[in-house]
Amino acid sequence: MTALDLSSPVAVVGTGTMGQGIAQVALVAGHPVRLYDAAPGFAKTAAEAITARLDRLVEKGRLDQAARAAAAGRLKAVDDLAELAGCGLVVEAVLEQLDVKQKLFQDLEGVVAEDCLLATNTSSLSVTAIAGALTRPGRFVGLHFFNPAPLLPLVEVVSGFATDETAATRAYDTAKAWGKTPVRCADTPGFIVNRVARPFYAEALRAYEERAADPATIDAVLRECGGFRMGPFELTDLIGQDVNEAVTRSVWESFFQDPKFTPSLAQRRLVESRRLGRKSGQGWYAYGDDAPRAEPHTAEPADAPAAVTLRGELFQAAALVGLIEAAGIRVDREEAAGAPCPGWIELPGGARLALVSGTSVHAMAEPTIEFDLALDYASATRVALARDVRVSDQDLSEAVGLFQALGKKVSVIRATPGMIVARTVAMLVDVAHDAVAHDAVAREVADADDVDTAMRLGVNYPRGPLAWGAGLGLSWVAQFLDDVHSEYPSGRYAPSPGLRLAAAQEENG
């Protein structure tokens, strides 16, 4: 293991929230830490804030008094960049401006020793571009912490085009020694998390723009059916609409306006109106003591049918059959013509109830009600339904009653190809496979385990997208996206070469 020795000082340049958090992590791990900020007095104020946080850790029983005193003794605010000489690692957390970062590291090269590791915490700029201004770019890496750095375990260790493998390994081992969970990735727009996460926001915004449902309903479906901790509308309100939209736009522009990353006009209008979320008091939702709570659309109670007929196999939704029977509803089984194509549940009124596909429900051969994909149908507390225009209100009522009998809330949404959860998950799987397959310099962005780890720990997804895709079946995901692509032939939903390759490998064992 090549982690930085604990006797080696760590410097943090830039003492805002992220800089203070990184400094606290290194300090608690046992390093001497030096704080520097170009703004006079900021480093001293940051040191006082970090010391106060150490006191709170003592109060909560997470740090003893001796460790607190030792840590505080290792913390030093400095007024001159020259005082960072002798540091083994310098981490930068200054403004997200390329010229500012380049100038800082050029100045640092004249101060620190040749074996000092230089790192940027950038989340949106190219690590390669920042290092391009240096005389020794091989020792330069990205160390992307997530906010708040002391609490969130993930660190993306980013290798620029010129980064030496020994430098990347040293940075990885140091982050691990600090108690973090590091993942390796290449210098690609958005790295792992901000690249792979784009569909989580984009597909919700697309569904909203298509008037499939309102933000509260889309959020509820993704939480209660998809298993995500927060819905995309409430999460972007928390992040800040301006911040989230800027990241999306940066990734889109960096990928030469790839349609998979196209920004949302609805979100752009929200930013232009300064409805930025919690920090402005209004975003997709209103905030404040008197603000009304937005509630998702939930169907009124309906009677469940006494019996239904299962025709064929439900495949990804097969667990529903046992749940229906456990609820006391008889399931008659009949083979469906054309098996092994996906089957359906036939309702007493004759309508079909089927798992969502990528094809418009209005194009189905028979009147059909689609239900959305769930992370786990047994534990899901809500399900979304979308009906074909030929489906009667009585047929819809039977479908609603059936899921209510299983203990689920039901949201009836306007039909849109792929619905909400299925389209979101399929796109996450696709973008993740694209990241594993390649990047701009013909290397994988990250390996499969690191991608799944990053998405679980960085954005709290209930399952890594690659594992999720494997569970669903990559051939199913690829066909689903092919069908959505047929409905929207813009290229946004065309399965990536990485997904097609993985699906072919799956089919061939």
Short mmCIF file of N, CA, C and O in Angstrom, two decimals, residues 185-271:
data_model
loop_
_atom_site.label_atom_id
_atom_site.label_comp_id
_atom_site.label_asym_id
_atom_site.label_seq_id
_atom_site.Cartn_x
_atom_site.Cartn_y
_atom_site.Cartn_z
N CYS A 185 -11.38 6.18 -11.89
CA CYS A 185 -12.04 6.48 -13.16
C CYS A 185 -11.14 7.34 -14.04
O CYS A 185 -10.21 7.99 -13.56
N ALA A 186 -11.40 7.27 -15.33
CA ALA A 186 -10.68 8.09 -16.29
C ALA A 186 -11.27 9.49 -16.33
O ALA A 186 -12.37 9.74 -15.83
N ASP A 187 -10.53 10.40 -16.92
CA ASP A 187 -10.97 11.79 -17.01
C ASP A 187 -11.97 11.94 -18.16
O ASP A 187 -11.61 12.31 -19.27
N THR A 188 -13.21 11.65 -17.84
CA THR A 188 -14.30 11.78 -18.80
C THR A 188 -15.31 12.76 -18.24
O THR A 188 -15.39 12.93 -17.01
N PRO A 189 -16.06 13.47 -19.08
CA PRO A 189 -17.02 14.45 -18.55
C PRO A 189 -17.96 13.87 -17.51
O PRO A 189 -18.62 12.86 -17.76
N GLY A 190 -18.00 14.48 -16.32
CA GLY A 190 -18.85 14.00 -15.25
C GLY A 190 -18.26 12.88 -14.44
O GLY A 190 -18.88 12.42 -13.47
N PHE A 191 -17.06 12.39 -14.83
CA PHE A 191 -16.44 11.25 -14.17
C PHE A 191 -17.42 10.07 -14.15
O PHE A 191 -17.98 9.73 -15.19
N ILE A 192 -17.65 9.44 -13.00
CA ILE A 192 -18.62 8.33 -12.97
C ILE A 192 -20.00 8.85 -12.59
O ILE A 192 -20.95 8.78 -13.36
N VAL A 193 -20.11 9.40 -11.39
CA VAL A 193 -21.42 9.71 -10.81
C VAL A 193 -22.18 10.74 -11.63
O VAL A 193 -23.35 10.54 -12.00
N ASN A 194 -21.55 11.87 -11.92
CA ASN A 194 -22.27 12.93 -12.62
C ASN A 194 -22.57 12.57 -14.07
O ASN A 194 -23.44 13.18 -14.70
N ARG A 195 -21.86 11.59 -14.62
CA ARG A 195 -22.16 11.12 -15.97
C ARG A 195 -23.31 10.11 -15.94
O ARG A 195 -24.31 10.28 -16.63
N VAL A 196 -23.15 9.09 -15.12
CA VAL A 196 -24.14 8.00 -15.13
C VAL A 196 -25.47 8.46 -14.54
O VAL A 196 -26.53 7.94 -14.93
N ALA A 197 -25.46 9.44 -13.66
CA ALA A 197 -26.69 9.88 -13.00
C ALA A 197 -27.58 10.76 -13.87
O ALA A 197 -28.74 11.00 -13.51
N ARG A 198 -27.08 11.23 -15.02
CA ARG A 198 -27.88 12.18 -15.80
C ARG A 198 -29.28 11.67 -16.14
O ARG A 198 -30.25 12.42 -16.08
N PRO A 199 -29.47 10.40 -16.53
CA PRO A 199 -30.83 9.96 -16.88
C PRO A 199 -31.82 10.01 -15.73
O PRO A 199 -33.03 10.12 -15.95
N PHE A 200 -31.34 9.91 -14.49
CA PHE A 200 -32.25 9.96 -13.35
C PHE A 200 -33.01 11.28 -13.35
O PHE A 200 -34.22 11.32 -13.08
N TYR A 201 -32.32 12.36 -13.68
CA TYR A 201 -32.97 13.66 -13.75
C TYR A 201 -33.66 13.84 -15.11
O TYR A 201 -34.79 14.31 -15.19
N ALA A 202 -32.96 13.46 -16.17
CA ALA A 202 -33.43 13.76 -17.52
C ALA A 202 -34.73 13.08 -17.86
O ALA A 202 -35.62 13.67 -18.48
N GLU A 203 -34.89 11.81 -17.46
CA GLU A 203 -36.11 11.10 -17.83
C GLU A 203 -37.32 11.58 -17.03
O GLU A 203 -38.44 11.61 -17.53
N ALA A 204 -37.09 11.98 -15.79
CA ALA A 204 -38.18 12.57 -15.01
C ALA A 204 -38.63 13.88 -15.63
O ALA A 204 -39.83 14.16 -15.76
N LEU A 205 -37.66 14.70 -16.03
CA LEU A 205 -37.99 15.98 -16.67
C LEU A 205 -38.69 15.75 -18.00
O LEU A 205 -39.63 16.48 -18.35
N ARG A 206 -38.25 14.73 -18.73
CA ARG A 206 -38.90 14.43 -20.01
C ARG A 206 -40.34 13.98 -19.79
O ARG A 206 -41.26 14.40 -20.52
N ALA A 207 -40.58 13.14 -18.80
CA ALA A 207 -41.94 12.69 -18.49
C ALA A 207 -42.82 13.87 -18.09
O ALA A 207 -44.00 13.95 -18.47
N TYR A 208 -42.25 14.82 -17.33
CA TYR A 208 -42.99 16.01 -16.94
C TYR A 208 -43.33 16.85 -18.17
O TYR A 208 -44.46 17.33 -18.32
N GLU A 209 -42.36 17.04 -19.06
CA GLU A 209 -42.59 17.84 -20.27
C GLU A 209 -43.62 17.18 -21.19
O GLU A 209 -44.32 17.87 -21.93
N GLU A 210 -43.71 15.85 -21.12
CA GLU A 210 -44.71 15.14 -21.91
C GLU A 210 -46.07 15.09 -21.20
O GLU A 210 -47.00 14.47 -21.70
N ARG A 211 -46.13 15.72 -20.03
CA ARG A 211 -47.36 15.79 -19.24
C ARG A 211 -47.84 14.41 -18.80
O ARG A 211 -49.03 14.16 -18.62
N ALA A 212 -46.87 13.52 -18.60
CA ALA A 212 -47.23 12.19 -18.09
C ALA A 212 -47.74 12.29 -16.65
O ALA A 212 -48.67 11.58 -16.27
N ALA A 213 -47.12 13.17 -15.87
CA ALA A 213 -47.52 13.35 -14.48
C ALA A 213 -46.86 14.61 -13.94
O ALA A 213 -45.94 15.16 -14.56
N ASP A 214 -47.33 15.05 -12.78
CA ASP A 214 -46.75 16.22 -12.13
C ASP A 214 -45.51 15.81 -11.33
O ASP A 214 -45.28 14.63 -11.08
N PRO A 215 -44.69 16.77 -10.91
CA PRO A 215 -43.46 16.43 -10.19
C PRO A 215 -43.68 15.57 -8.94
O PRO A 215 -42.92 14.63 -8.70
N ALA A 216 -44.70 15.88 -8.15
CA ALA A 216 -44.92 15.11 -6.92
C ALA A 216 -45.23 13.65 -7.22
O ALA A 216 -44.79 12.74 -6.50
N THR A 217 -45.98 13.40 -8.28
CA THR A 217 -46.33 12.02 -8.64
C THR A 217 -45.11 11.29 -9.19
O THR A 217 -44.85 10.13 -8.84
N ILE A 218 -44.34 11.95 -10.05
CA ILE A 218 -43.13 11.32 -10.59
C ILE A 218 -42.16 10.99 -9.47
O ILE A 218 -41.58 9.89 -9.42
N ASP A 219 -41.97 11.92 -8.54
CA ASP A 219 -41.10 11.66 -7.39
C ASP A 219 -41.59 10.46 -6.58
O ASP A 219 -40.80 9.59 -6.19
N ALA A 220 -42.90 10.42 -6.31
CA ALA A 220 -43.45 9.34 -5.50
C ALA A 220 -43.27 7.99 -6.18
O ALA A 220 -42.95 6.99 -5.53
N VAL A 221 -43.49 7.94 -7.50
CA VAL A 221 -43.35 6.68 -8.22
C VAL A 221 -41.91 6.20 -8.18
O VAL A 221 -41.64 5.01 -7.95
N LEU A 222 -40.95 7.09 -8.38
CA LEU A 222 -39.55 6.68 -8.36
C LEU A 222 -39.09 6.28 -6.96
O LEU A 222 -38.25 5.39 -6.81
N ARG A 223 -39.64 6.90 -5.93
CA ARG A 223 -39.30 6.52 -4.56
C ARG A 223 -39.98 5.21 -4.16
O ARG A 223 -39.33 4.27 -3.70
N GLU A 224 -41.29 5.17 -4.31
CA GLU A 224 -42.08 4.11 -3.72
C GLU A 224 -42.20 2.87 -4.59
O GLU A 224 -42.53 1.79 -4.11
N CYS A 225 -41.92 3.03 -5.88
CA CYS A 225 -41.94 1.89 -6.79
C CYS A 225 -40.51 1.56 -7.26
O CYS A 225 -40.11 0.40 -7.27
N GLY A 226 -39.73 2.60 -7.58
CA GLY A 226 -38.36 2.38 -8.06
C GLY A 226 -37.35 2.15 -6.96
O GLY A 226 -36.25 1.67 -7.23
N GLY A 227 -37.68 2.53 -5.72
CA GLY A 227 -36.77 2.29 -4.61
C GLY A 227 -35.71 3.35 -4.41
O GLY A 227 -34.81 3.18 -3.57
N PHE A 228 -35.79 4.46 -5.15
CA PHE A 228 -34.81 5.53 -4.96
C PHE A 228 -35.12 6.29 -3.67
O PHE A 228 -36.28 6.46 -3.29
N ARG A 229 -34.07 6.76 -3.02
CA ARG A 229 -34.26 7.43 -1.72
C ARG A 229 -35.01 8.75 -1.85
O ARG A 229 -35.82 9.11 -1.01
N MET A 230 -34.70 9.50 -2.91
CA MET A 230 -35.38 10.76 -3.19
C MET A 230 -35.78 10.78 -4.66
O MET A 230 -35.13 10.16 -5.51
N GLY A 231 -36.86 11.49 -4.95
CA GLY A 231 -37.25 11.68 -6.33
C GLY A 231 -36.40 12.76 -6.97
O GLY A 231 -35.81 13.59 -6.28
N PRO A 232 -36.31 12.80 -8.28
CA PRO A 232 -35.44 13.77 -8.96
C PRO A 232 -35.85 15.22 -8.79
O PRO A 232 -34.99 16.11 -8.78
N PHE A 233 -37.14 15.50 -8.64
CA PHE A 233 -37.55 16.89 -8.49
C PHE A 233 -37.20 17.41 -7.09
O PHE A 233 -36.68 18.53 -6.95
N GLU A 234 -37.45 16.61 -6.07
CA GLU A 234 -37.08 17.05 -4.72
C GLU A 234 -35.56 17.08 -4.56
O GLU A 234 -35.02 17.94 -3.86
N LEU A 235 -34.86 16.17 -5.23
CA LEU A 235 -33.41 16.15 -5.12
C LEU A 235 -32.78 17.35 -5.81
O LEU A 235 -31.85 17.97 -5.27
N THR A 236 -33.26 17.71 -6.99
CA THR A 236 -32.69 18.89 -7.66
C THR A 236 -33.04 20.17 -6.91
O THR A 236 -32.26 21.13 -6.92
N ASP A 237 -34.19 20.21 -6.24
CA ASP A 237 -34.49 21.36 -5.37
C ASP A 237 -33.48 21.44 -4.23
O ASP A 237 -33.11 22.54 -3.79
N LEU A 238 -33.05 20.29 -3.72
CA LEU A 238 -32.07 20.27 -2.63
C LEU A 238 -30.69 20.67 -3.14
O LEU A 238 -29.98 21.48 -2.51
N ILE A 239 -30.30 20.14 -4.29
CA ILE A 239 -28.99 20.46 -4.87
C ILE A 239 -28.92 21.91 -5.30
O ILE A 239 -27.90 22.59 -5.12
N GLY A 240 -30.03 22.41 -5.84
CA GLY A 240 -30.09 23.73 -6.47
C GLY A 240 -30.29 23.53 -7.95
O GLY A 240 -29.49 22.85 -8.62
N GLN A 241 -31.38 24.09 -8.49
CA GLN A 241 -31.67 23.90 -9.91
C GLN A 241 -30.56 24.45 -10.79
O GLN A 241 -30.23 23.86 -11.83
N ASP A 242 -29.97 25.56 -10.39
CA ASP A 242 -28.87 26.14 -11.18
C ASP A 242 -27.66 25.22 -11.21
O ASP A 242 -27.03 25.03 -12.26
N VAL A 243 -27.35 24.62 -10.07
CA VAL A 243 -26.20 23.72 -9.99
C VAL A 243 -26.44 22.47 -10.82
O VAL A 243 -25.59 22.05 -11.62
N ASN A 244 -27.60 21.85 -10.65
CA ASN A 244 -27.91 20.63 -11.38
C ASN A 244 -27.96 20.87 -12.88
O ASN A 244 -27.44 20.07 -13.68
N GLU A 245 -28.59 21.97 -13.28
CA GLU A 245 -28.70 22.27 -14.70
C GLU A 245 -27.33 22.57 -15.30
O GLU A 245 -27.04 22.19 -16.45
N ALA A 246 -26.46 23.22 -14.54
CA ALA A 246 -25.12 23.53 -15.03
C ALA A 246 -24.30 22.26 -15.26
O ALA A 246 -23.56 22.16 -16.24
N VAL A 247 -24.44 21.29 -14.36
CA VAL A 247 -23.72 20.02 -14.53
C VAL A 247 -24.23 19.29 -15.77
O VAL A 247 -23.45 18.79 -16.58
N THR A 248 -25.56 19.25 -15.93
CA THR A 248 -26.14 18.61 -17.11
C THR A 248 -25.65 19.27 -18.39
O THR A 248 -25.24 18.60 -19.35
N ARG A 249 -25.66 20.59 -18.41
CA ARG A 249 -25.23 21.31 -19.60
C ARG A 249 -23.74 21.09 -19.88
O ARG A 249 -23.32 20.93 -21.03
N SER A 250 -22.94 21.03 -18.81
CA SER A 250 -21.51 20.81 -18.97
C SER A 250 -21.23 19.44 -19.57
O SER A 250 -20.40 19.30 -20.48
N VAL A 251 -21.91 18.40 -19.05
CA VAL A 251 -21.72 17.05 -19.58
C VAL A 251 -22.18 16.99 -21.04
O VAL A 251 -21.50 16.42 -21.90
N TRP A 252 -23.33 17.58 -21.33
CA TRP A 252 -23.87 17.59 -22.69
C TRP A 252 -22.90 18.26 -23.67
O TRP A 252 -22.60 17.73 -24.74
N GLU A 253 -22.39 19.44 -23.28
CA GLU A 253 -21.47 20.15 -24.17
C GLU A 253 -20.14 19.41 -24.29
O GLU A 253 -19.54 19.37 -25.38
N SER A 254 -19.68 18.80 -23.21
CA SER A 254 -18.41 18.06 -23.25
C SER A 254 -18.50 16.83 -24.14
O SER A 254 -17.50 16.39 -24.71
N PHE A 255 -19.69 16.26 -24.26
CA PHE A 255 -19.90 15.13 -25.15
C PHE A 255 -20.43 15.58 -26.52
O PHE A 255 -21.08 14.82 -27.22
N PHE A 256 -20.13 16.83 -26.87
CA PHE A 256 -20.47 17.37 -28.19
C PHE A 256 -21.97 17.27 -28.48
O PHE A 256 -22.39 16.86 -29.56
N GLN A 257 -22.76 17.60 -27.46
CA GLN A 257 -24.22 17.66 -27.55
C GLN A 257 -24.84 16.31 -27.89
O GLN A 257 -25.80 16.22 -28.67
N ASP A 258 -24.31 15.27 -27.29
CA ASP A 258 -24.89 13.93 -27.41
C ASP A 258 -26.35 13.99 -26.92
O ASP A 258 -26.62 14.48 -25.82
N PRO A 259 -27.32 13.50 -27.73
CA PRO A 259 -28.73 13.60 -27.33
C PRO A 259 -29.07 12.86 -26.04
O PRO A 259 -30.08 13.16 -25.41
N LYS A 260 -28.24 11.92 -25.62
CA LYS A 260 -28.52 11.22 -24.36
C LYS A 260 -28.42 12.16 -23.16
O LYS A 260 -28.96 11.86 -22.10
N PHE A 261 -27.71 13.28 -23.33
CA PHE A 261 -27.49 14.19 -22.21
C PHE A 261 -28.16 15.55 -22.43
O PHE A 261 -27.83 16.52 -21.75
N THR A 262 -29.11 15.63 -23.35
CA THR A 262 -29.75 16.91 -23.67
C THR A 262 -30.40 17.54 -22.44
O THR A 262 -31.19 16.89 -21.75
N PRO A 263 -30.09 18.80 -22.15
CA PRO A 263 -30.72 19.48 -21.00
C PRO A 263 -32.22 19.68 -21.22
O PRO A 263 -32.73 19.58 -22.33
N SER A 264 -32.90 20.00 -20.13
CA SER A 264 -34.35 20.19 -20.15
C SER A 264 -34.70 21.67 -20.28
O SER A 264 -34.18 22.51 -19.53
N LEU A 265 -35.60 21.97 -21.21
CA LEU A 265 -36.08 23.34 -21.34
C LEU A 265 -36.88 23.75 -20.11
O LEU A 265 -36.80 24.90 -19.65
N ALA A 266 -37.65 22.82 -19.54
CA ALA A 266 -38.43 23.14 -18.34
C ALA A 266 -37.52 23.54 -17.18
O ALA A 266 -37.80 24.50 -16.45
N GLN A 267 -36.41 22.84 -17.01
CA GLN A 267 -35.48 23.19 -15.94
C GLN A 267 -34.79 24.52 -16.24
O GLN A 267 -34.55 25.31 -15.34
N ARG A 268 -34.48 24.77 -17.51
CA ARG A 268 -33.86 26.04 -17.90
C ARG A 268 -34.78 27.20 -17.52
O ARG A 268 -34.33 28.23 -16.99
N ARG A 269 -36.08 27.05 -17.77
CA ARG A 269 -37.03 28.12 -17.43
C ARG A 269 -37.10 28.33 -15.92
O ARG A 269 -37.25 29.45 -15.44
N LEU A 270 -36.99 27.24 -15.17
CA LEU A 270 -37.01 27.35 -13.71
C LEU A 270 -35.80 28.15 -13.24
O LEU A 270 -35.92 29.02 -12.37
N VAL A 271 -34.63 27.87 -13.81
CA VAL A 271 -33.42 28.59 -13.45
C VAL A 271 -33.53 30.06 -13.85
O VAL A 271 -33.17 30.96 -13.07
#
